[in-house]
Amino acid sequence: MKWIQAGVMAGLFAGALGLLPAVSWAGAAKTQHPVVFAHGMGGFDDLLGYDYWGNDFGMFVGEACESRFEVNCNSDLDPGQLAFVAQVAAFQSSEVRGLDLADDIEGFMATAGVSKVSIIGHSQGGIDARKAARVLRERRGVTSVVVLASVSSPHRGSPVAKYILDQRPGVTSVIAALARYYGNSVYEPGNDAYAAAKQLVYNDYSPTDGVITGMKVFNEKYPVSSQYAERYVSLITAQHGVNVNPALYLLKEYLFDIDGNGYCVGDGDKDGAAGCGDGVRNEADDDGMVGINSQQMGRRLRYHDAVFGFDSVTEDASIPALTDLNAPSRLQSTSMSSVVPQDHLDVVGVGPDLFDEPEFYAALIHYISVHD
């Protein structure tokens, strides 16, 4: 586990000596409650050899600078910002990972002496966070998550998960397929690659195995509800063509254009994700792993990458908040409004690319500070 609190004393001391102002120089305001980062499938300390939640050089995006002269820290954060990186099994169902995440958060809350947190979850981490929020509510008797933000999360499934499961014969091929993408971490103790893949298919992939899985039933059990989190928000990503990280080819014969901005009720085209393709594959309607018709949860956020000054994250008022995760409207499924033009891996530090991960997350943390 990684717990990082910027040391404000160093900044105050330097300010007292006249070396720098004893005020924050950051673009993002400090959140009232700590921010927990929840990683996606295949994540832990790293993903494909890159630091998860880092920039291209391994700097944790939630680590604030103690002084103006410190390096390898996020200067866009307030020096007093408190952030925590949770770590759960790299390959497991969100039933298991969500419980582990709740345990991690509860331990952190006790150690830090805080009563609430906000959560930023990438990919499956944004799904795990919904179970964790409910578990924390049931254990503590109060709503313990302020803002629950998902980034690139397959709330209504991913065609890539079904593609992996459709490999034959059975579990051996599923694990081999994931290992080709994520490396040998798939074989570590505690992992269940088959359960992980079945989690991210919309409908129950194996209806005769006696266990009901998939995002449809998970969404019913862990809904968008003010009982569990005070505010649900999501950032949607999509990228196209040569701009998609080569790792997202996954397997040589798989194409990353998954036609992910069509509308229908349920998984109408049986590709593993709710919604149907619109018949136009050659467009930026997915991020190489997840279609845009699967990513909205709660309010849709808009990321503005400023050429000059600090980036910003605001709510997209043109798209209504999605509260019933299994029943998005046509607009919520097909609109490319506010889609962040990055692939599934760019937003957590897998490079090389020109995406400014530290400022992106600082802008999201600033948004959280306004609402916590």
CSV table of C-alpha atoms in Angstrom, one decimal, residues 6-361:
chain,number,residue,atom,x,y,z
A,6,ALA,CA,2.7,16.2,1.4
A,7,GLY,CA,4.7,17.7,4.2
A,8,VAL,CA,3.4,21.2,4.7
A,9,MET,CA,6.0,21.9,7.4
A,10,ALA,CA,8.8,22.1,4.9
A,11,GLY,CA,6.9,24.6,2.9
A,12,LEU,CA,6.0,26.7,6.0
A,13,PHE,CA,9.6,26.7,7.1
A,14,ALA,CA,10.9,27.8,3.8
A,15,GLY,CA,8.2,30.5,3.7
A,16,ALA,CA,9.3,31.8,7.1
A,17,LEU,CA,12.8,32.2,5.8
A,18,GLY,CA,11.5,34.1,2.8
A,19,LEU,CA,12.5,31.5,0.3
A,20,LEU,CA,9.0,31.1,-1.0
A,21,PRO,CA,5.4,32.2,-0.1
A,22,ALA,CA,3.8,30.2,2.7
A,23,VAL,CA,0.8,29.6,0.5
A,24,SER,CA,-0.1,26.9,-2.0
A,25,TRP,CA,1.2,27.4,-5.5
A,26,ALA,CA,-0.8,24.5,-6.9
A,27,GLY,CA,-3.6,24.6,-9.5
A,28,ALA,CA,-5.8,22.1,-7.5
A,29,ALA,CA,-7.4,23.0,-4.2
A,30,LYS,CA,-6.9,20.5,-1.4
A,31,THR,CA,-9.7,18.1,-0.9
A,32,GLN,CA,-11.4,18.0,2.5
A,33,HIS,CA,-11.2,14.2,2.5
A,34,PRO,CA,-8.4,12.0,1.2
A,35,VAL,CA,-8.5,10.6,-2.3
A,36,VAL,CA,-8.1,6.8,-2.9
A,37,PHE,CA,-6.8,5.5,-6.3
A,38,ALA,CA,-8.2,2.1,-7.3
A,39,HIS,CA,-6.4,0.3,-10.1
A,40,GLY,CA,-7.9,-1.8,-12.9
A,41,MET,CA,-7.3,-5.3,-14.1
A,42,GLY,CA,-3.7,-6.3,-14.4
A,43,GLY,CA,-2.6,-3.4,-12.1
A,44,PHE,CA,-0.7,-3.4,-8.9
A,45,ASP,CA,2.5,-1.4,-8.7
A,46,ASP,CA,2.9,-1.4,-12.4
A,47,LEU,CA,1.1,-2.2,-15.7
A,48,LEU,CA,3.0,-3.5,-18.7
A,49,GLY,CA,6.2,-2.4,-16.9
A,50,TYR,CA,5.0,1.2,-16.4
A,51,ASP,CA,4.1,2.6,-12.9
A,52,TYR,CA,0.4,2.5,-12.5
A,53,TRP,CA,-1.0,6.0,-11.6
A,54,GLY,CA,2.2,7.5,-12.9
A,55,ASN,CA,3.5,9.6,-15.7
A,56,ASP,CA,5.9,8.3,-18.3
A,57,PHE,CA,8.7,8.6,-15.8
A,58,GLY,CA,7.1,6.8,-12.8
A,59,MET,CA,6.0,9.7,-10.7
A,60,PHE,CA,2.8,9.0,-8.8
A,61,VAL,CA,0.2,11.5,-9.9
A,62,GLY,CA,-1.2,11.9,-6.3
A,63,GLU,CA,2.1,12.8,-4.7
A,64,ALA,CA,2.2,16.5,-3.9
A,65,CYS,CA,5.4,18.5,-3.6
A,66,GLU,CA,6.6,19.5,-0.2
A,67,SER,CA,8.4,22.6,-1.6
A,68,ARG,CA,8.9,24.4,-4.8
A,69,PHE,CA,12.3,22.7,-5.2
A,70,GLU,CA,11.2,19.1,-4.9
A,71,VAL,CA,11.2,17.0,-8.0
A,72,ASN,CA,9.4,13.8,-9.0
A,73,CYS,CA,6.1,15.1,-7.5
A,74,ASN,CA,2.9,16.6,-8.8
A,75,SER,CA,3.4,20.4,-8.5
A,76,ASP,CA,-0.3,20.9,-9.5
A,77,LEU,CA,-1.5,19.5,-6.2
A,78,ASP,CA,-1.8,21.4,-2.9
A,79,PRO,CA,1.1,20.6,-0.6
A,80,GLY,CA,-1.4,19.2,2.0
A,81,GLN,CA,-3.2,16.8,-0.4
A,82,LEU,CA,-3.6,13.3,1.0
A,83,ALA,CA,-3.7,10.4,-1.5
A,84,PHE,CA,-3.7,6.7,-1.0
A,85,VAL,CA,-3.1,3.9,-3.6
A,86,ALA,CA,-5.1,0.8,-2.8
A,87,GLN,CA,-3.9,-2.6,-4.1
A,88,VAL,CA,-6.1,-5.6,-4.7
A,89,ALA,CA,-5.7,-8.8,-6.7
A,90,ALA,CA,-4.7,-8.1,-10.3
A,91,PHE,CA,-7.1,-10.7,-11.8
A,92,GLN,CA,-10.3,-11.4,-9.9
A,93,SER,CA,-14.0,-10.6,-10.0
A,94,SER,CA,-15.1,-7.2,-8.7
A,95,GLU,CA,-17.0,-9.1,-6.0
A,96,VAL,CA,-13.6,-10.2,-4.6
A,97,ARG,CA,-11.7,-7.1,-5.6
A,98,GLY,CA,-14.4,-4.7,-4.3
A,99,LEU,CA,-14.3,-6.4,-0.9
A,100,ASP,CA,-10.5,-6.2,-0.8
A,101,LEU,CA,-10.7,-2.5,-1.8
A,102,ALA,CA,-13.1,-1.8,1.1
A,103,ASP,CA,-10.7,-3.6,3.5
A,104,ASP,CA,-7.8,-1.5,2.2
A,105,ILE,CA,-9.8,1.8,2.5
A,106,GLU,CA,-11.1,1.0,6.0
A,107,GLY,CA,-7.5,0.3,7.2
A,108,PHE,CA,-6.3,3.5,5.7
A,109,MET,CA,-9.2,5.5,7.2
A,110,ALA,CA,-8.3,4.1,10.7
A,111,THR,CA,-4.6,4.9,10.3
A,112,ALA,CA,-5.2,8.4,8.9
A,113,GLY,CA,-8.0,9.1,11.3
A,114,VAL,CA,-10.5,10.2,8.6
A,115,SER,CA,-14.2,9.4,8.3
A,116,LYS,CA,-14.7,9.7,4.6
A,117,VAL,CA,-12.8,9.4,1.3
A,118,SER,CA,-13.3,10.0,-2.4
A,119,ILE,CA,-12.3,7.3,-4.9
A,120,ILE,CA,-10.8,7.5,-8.4
A,121,GLY,CA,-11.1,4.2,-10.1
A,122,HIS,CA,-9.6,3.3,-13.5
A,123,SER,CA,-11.2,0.5,-15.6
A,124,GLN,CA,-12.2,-2.3,-13.3
A,125,GLY,CA,-11.2,-0.2,-10.4
A,126,GLY,CA,-14.2,2.1,-11.1
A,127,ILE,CA,-16.4,-1.0,-10.8
A,128,ASP,CA,-14.7,-2.3,-7.7
A,129,ALA,CA,-15.3,1.1,-6.1
A,130,ARG,CA,-19.1,0.7,-6.3
A,131,LYS,CA,-19.0,-2.5,-4.2
A,132,ALA,CA,-16.5,-1.0,-1.8
A,133,ALA,CA,-18.7,2.0,-1.3
A,134,ARG,CA,-21.6,-0.3,-0.4
A,135,VAL,CA,-19.5,-2.5,1.9
A,136,LEU,CA,-18.2,0.6,3.8
A,137,ARG,CA,-21.8,1.9,4.2
A,138,GLU,CA,-23.0,-1.5,5.6
A,139,ARG,CA,-20.0,-1.8,8.0
A,140,ARG,CA,-19.9,1.7,9.2
A,141,GLY,CA,-23.6,2.6,9.1
A,142,VAL,CA,-22.9,5.9,7.3
A,143,THR,CA,-22.0,6.9,3.8
A,144,SER,CA,-18.3,6.9,3.7
A,145,VAL,CA,-17.5,7.8,0.1
A,146,VAL,CA,-18.0,11.4,-1.0
A,147,VAL,CA,-17.1,11.4,-4.7
A,148,LEU,CA,-16.8,8.1,-6.7
A,149,ALA,CA,-15.2,8.8,-10.0
A,150,SER,CA,-14.5,6.2,-12.7
A,151,VAL,CA,-12.1,6.6,-15.6
A,152,SER,CA,-12.5,4.4,-18.7
A,153,SER,CA,-14.6,1.9,-16.7
A,154,PRO,CA,-16.7,-0.9,-18.5
A,155,HIS,CA,-19.8,-0.4,-16.4
A,156,ARG,CA,-21.8,-2.3,-19.1
A,157,GLY,CA,-19.1,-4.8,-20.1
A,158,SER,CA,-16.3,-5.0,-22.6
A,159,PRO,CA,-16.2,-6.9,-25.9
A,160,VAL,CA,-12.5,-7.7,-25.2
A,161,ALA,CA,-13.5,-9.7,-22.1
A,162,LYS,CA,-15.9,-11.8,-24.2
A,163,TYR,CA,-13.3,-12.3,-26.9
A,164,ILE,CA,-10.9,-13.6,-24.4
A,165,LEU,CA,-13.4,-16.0,-22.9
A,166,ASP,CA,-14.4,-17.3,-26.4
A,167,GLN,CA,-10.9,-18.6,-26.8
A,168,ARG,CA,-10.8,-22.4,-26.8
A,169,PRO,CA,-10.3,-24.6,-25.0
A,170,GLY,CA,-11.6,-23.1,-21.8
A,171,VAL,CA,-9.7,-21.7,-18.8
A,172,THR,CA,-6.2,-22.5,-20.2
A,173,SER,CA,-6.7,-20.3,-23.2
A,174,VAL,CA,-8.2,-17.5,-21.1
A,175,ILE,CA,-5.2,-17.4,-18.9
A,176,ALA,CA,-2.8,-17.6,-21.8
A,177,ALA,CA,-4.6,-14.8,-23.6
A,178,LEU,CA,-4.4,-12.5,-20.6
A,179,ALA,CA,-0.7,-13.5,-20.0
A,180,ARG,CA,0.2,-12.4,-23.5
A,181,TYR,CA,-1.2,-9.0,-22.7
A,182,TYR,CA,-0.4,-8.4,-19.1
A,183,GLY,CA,2.6,-10.7,-18.6
A,184,ASN,CA,3.3,-13.4,-16.0
A,185,SER,CA,1.5,-11.4,-13.2
A,186,VAL,CA,-1.6,-13.4,-14.2
A,187,TYR,CA,0.0,-16.5,-12.6
A,188,GLU,CA,0.5,-14.9,-9.2
A,189,PRO,CA,-1.3,-16.5,-6.2
A,190,GLY,CA,-4.8,-15.2,-5.5
A,191,ASN,CA,-5.5,-14.4,-9.1
A,192,ASP,CA,-8.4,-15.9,-11.0
A,193,ALA,CA,-8.2,-14.8,-14.6
A,194,TYR,CA,-11.4,-16.7,-15.6
A,195,ALA,CA,-13.4,-14.9,-12.9
A,196,ALA,CA,-11.9,-11.6,-13.9
A,197,ALA,CA,-12.9,-11.9,-17.5
A,198,LYS,CA,-16.4,-13.2,-16.7
A,199,GLN,CA,-17.0,-10.1,-14.5
A,200,LEU,CA,-16.5,-7.8,-17.4
A,201,VAL,CA,-19.0,-9.4,-19.8
A,202,TYR,CA,-22.5,-7.8,-19.6
A,203,ASN,CA,-24.6,-11.0,-19.4
A,204,ASP,CA,-23.8,-14.1,-17.4
A,205,TYR,CA,-21.2,-15.8,-19.5
A,206,SER,CA,-21.8,-19.3,-18.1
A,207,PRO,CA,-25.4,-19.6,-17.1
A,208,THR,CA,-25.1,-23.3,-16.3
A,209,ASP,CA,-22.2,-23.1,-13.9
A,210,GLY,CA,-24.4,-22.2,-10.8
A,211,VAL,CA,-22.8,-18.8,-10.3
A,212,ILE,CA,-24.4,-15.7,-11.8
A,213,THR,CA,-21.8,-13.2,-13.0
A,214,GLY,CA,-21.4,-10.3,-15.3
A,215,MET,CA,-22.0,-6.6,-15.2
A,216,LYS,CA,-25.8,-6.7,-15.6
A,217,VAL,CA,-26.3,-8.4,-12.2
A,218,PHE,CA,-23.4,-6.5,-10.6
A,219,ASN,CA,-25.1,-3.2,-11.5
A,220,GLU,CA,-28.3,-4.3,-9.9
A,221,LYS,CA,-26.4,-5.2,-6.6
A,222,TYR,CA,-24.2,-2.2,-6.6
A,223,PRO,CA,-26.1,0.7,-8.1
A,224,VAL,CA,-25.6,4.4,-8.3
A,225,SER,CA,-27.1,5.3,-4.9
A,226,SER,CA,-26.7,8.2,-2.5
A,227,GLN,CA,-26.7,5.6,0.3
A,228,TYR,CA,-23.2,4.4,-0.8
A,229,ALA,CA,-21.6,7.5,-2.4
A,230,GLU,CA,-22.7,11.1,-2.3
A,231,ARG,CA,-21.7,11.8,-6.0
A,232,TYR,CA,-21.0,9.5,-8.9
A,233,VAL,CA,-19.1,10.8,-11.9
A,234,SER,CA,-17.2,9.4,-14.9
A,235,LEU,CA,-14.7,10.3,-17.5
A,236,ILE,CA,-14.9,8.6,-20.9
A,237,THR,CA,-12.0,7.9,-23.1
A,238,ALA,CA,-11.7,6.9,-26.8
A,239,GLN,CA,-8.9,6.8,-29.3
A,240,HIS,CA,-8.5,5.7,-32.9
A,241,GLY,CA,-6.2,4.1,-35.4
A,242,VAL,CA,-2.4,4.5,-35.0
A,243,ASN,CA,-3.0,6.7,-31.9
A,244,VAL,CA,-4.0,3.6,-29.9
A,245,ASN,CA,-1.2,2.1,-27.8
A,246,PRO,CA,0.1,-1.0,-29.7
A,247,ALA,CA,-0.4,-3.1,-26.6
A,248,LEU,CA,-4.1,-2.7,-27.1
A,249,TYR,CA,-4.0,-5.1,-30.1
A,250,LEU,CA,-4.1,-7.7,-27.3
A,251,LEU,CA,-3.8,-10.6,-29.7
A,252,LYS,CA,-2.5,-10.4,-33.2
A,253,GLU,CA,-5.8,-11.3,-34.8
A,254,TYR,CA,-7.9,-8.9,-32.7
A,255,LEU,CA,-8.8,-5.4,-33.9
A,256,PHE,CA,-9.3,-2.6,-31.4
A,257,ASP,CA,-12.1,-1.0,-33.3
A,258,ILE,CA,-15.0,-2.5,-31.3
A,259,ASP,CA,-17.9,-0.3,-32.6
A,260,GLY,CA,-18.8,1.1,-29.2
A,261,ASN,CA,-21.2,3.9,-29.6
A,262,GLY,CA,-24.4,2.3,-30.8
A,263,TYR,CA,-27.7,2.0,-28.8
A,264,CYS,CA,-30.0,-0.9,-28.0
A,265,VAL,CA,-31.4,-2.4,-24.8
A,266,GLY,CA,-29.1,-5.0,-23.4
A,267,ASP,CA,-26.4,-6.8,-25.4
A,268,GLY,CA,-28.2,-6.7,-28.6
A,269,ASP,CA,-25.3,-7.7,-30.8
A,270,LYS,CA,-23.9,-10.3,-28.3
A,271,ASP,CA,-20.4,-8.8,-28.3
A,272,GLY,CA,-20.2,-8.9,-24.5
A,273,ALA,CA,-21.2,-5.2,-23.8
A,274,ALA,CA,-24.6,-3.6,-23.5
A,275,GLY,CA,-25.6,-1.6,-26.5
A,276,CYS,CA,-25.2,-2.3,-30.2
A,277,GLY,CA,-22.7,-1.0,-32.7
A,278,ASP,CA,-23.8,1.6,-35.1
A,279,GLY,CA,-22.1,-0.2,-38.0
A,280,VAL,CA,-19.2,2.3,-38.3
A,281,ARG,CA,-16.1,0.7,-36.9
A,282,ASN,CA,-13.6,3.1,-38.3
A,283,GLU,CA,-14.1,5.9,-35.7
A,284,ALA,CA,-13.0,6.9,-32.2
A,285,ASP,CA,-15.9,5.3,-30.3
A,286,ASP,CA,-13.7,3.1,-27.9
A,287,ASP,CA,-10.4,3.3,-26.2
A,288,GLY,CA,-9.1,0.0,-27.3
A,289,MET,CA,-10.8,-1.9,-24.5
A,290,VAL,CA,-14.1,-0.3,-23.7
A,291,GLY,CA,-16.7,1.4,-25.9
A,292,ILE,CA,-18.1,4.8,-25.0
A,293,ASN,CA,-21.6,3.2,-24.6
A,294,SER,CA,-20.2,1.3,-21.6
A,295,GLN,CA,-18.4,4.1,-19.7
A,296,GLN,CA,-20.8,6.6,-18.3
A,297,MET,CA,-21.8,6.3,-14.7
A,298,GLY,CA,-23.6,9.1,-12.9
A,299,ARG,CA,-22.6,12.5,-14.2
A,300,ARG,CA,-20.5,12.7,-17.3
A,301,LEU,CA,-17.4,14.9,-16.8
A,302,ARG,CA,-15.6,17.1,-19.3
A,303,TYR,CA,-11.8,17.4,-19.2
A,304,HIS,CA,-10.5,20.6,-20.7
A,305,ASP,CA,-6.8,20.5,-21.6
A,306,ALA,CA,-5.7,24.1,-21.4
A,307,VAL,CA,-2.9,25.3,-23.6
A,308,PHE,CA,-2.1,28.0,-21.0
A,309,GLY,CA,-2.9,27.8,-17.4
A,310,PHE,CA,-4.3,25.0,-15.3
A,311,ASP,CA,-6.5,22.2,-16.9
A,312,SER,CA,-10.1,21.8,-15.7
A,313,VAL,CA,-12.7,19.2,-15.1
A,314,THR,CA,-16.4,20.2,-15.1
A,315,GLU,CA,-19.7,18.5,-15.5
A,316,ASP,CA,-21.2,18.1,-19.0
A,317,ALA,CA,-24.6,19.6,-18.6
A,318,SER,CA,-25.7,18.5,-22.1
A,319,ILE,CA,-25.7,14.8,-21.0
A,320,PRO,CA,-28.1,13.8,-18.1
A,321,ALA,CA,-26.7,11.9,-15.2
A,322,LEU,CA,-27.0,8.1,-15.6
A,323,THR,CA,-28.5,6.6,-12.5
A,324,ASP,CA,-29.8,3.2,-13.8
A,325,LEU,CA,-26.6,1.7,-15.1
A,326,ASN,CA,-28.4,-1.0,-17.1
A,327,ALA,CA,-30.7,1.5,-18.9
A,328,PRO,CA,-28.7,4.3,-20.5
A,329,SER,CA,-30.5,6.5,-22.9
A,330,ARG,CA,-29.6,6.7,-26.6
A,331,LEU,CA,-27.9,10.0,-25.9
A,332,GLN,CA,-25.8,8.5,-23.1
A,333,SER,CA,-24.8,5.6,-25.2
A,334,THR,CA,-23.9,7.3,-28.5
A,335,SER,CA,-22.9,10.9,-27.7
A,336,MET,CA,-19.2,11.6,-28.1
A,337,SER,CA,-19.6,14.8,-26.0
A,338,SER,CA,-16.7,15.3,-23.6
A,339,VAL,CA,-14.9,12.2,-24.6
A,340,VAL,CA,-11.2,12.4,-23.6
A,341,PRO,CA,-9.1,11.6,-26.7
A,342,GLN,CA,-6.8,9.0,-25.1
A,343,ASP,CA,-6.7,5.2,-25.1
A,344,HIS,CA,-7.3,2.9,-22.2
A,345,LEU,CA,-3.7,2.9,-21.1
A,346,ASP,CA,-2.6,6.5,-21.7
A,347,VAL,CA,-4.6,7.8,-18.7
A,348,VAL,CA,-2.7,5.7,-16.1
A,349,GLY,CA,0.8,6.3,-17.3
A,350,VAL,CA,1.5,3.7,-20.0
A,351,GLY,CA,3.6,5.5,-22.6
A,352,PRO,CA,5.2,6.7,-24.5
A,353,ASP,CA,2.7,9.5,-25.2
A,354,LEU,CA,2.3,13.3,-24.7
A,355,PHE,CA,-0.6,13.0,-22.3
A,356,ASP,CA,-0.1,15.0,-19.1
A,357,GLU,CA,-1.3,12.6,-16.4
A,358,PRO,CA,-0.3,14.7,-13.4
A,359,GLU,CA,-2.3,17.7,-14.5
A,360,PHE,CA,-5.2,15.5,-15.6
A,361,TYR,CA,-5.6,14.0,-12.2
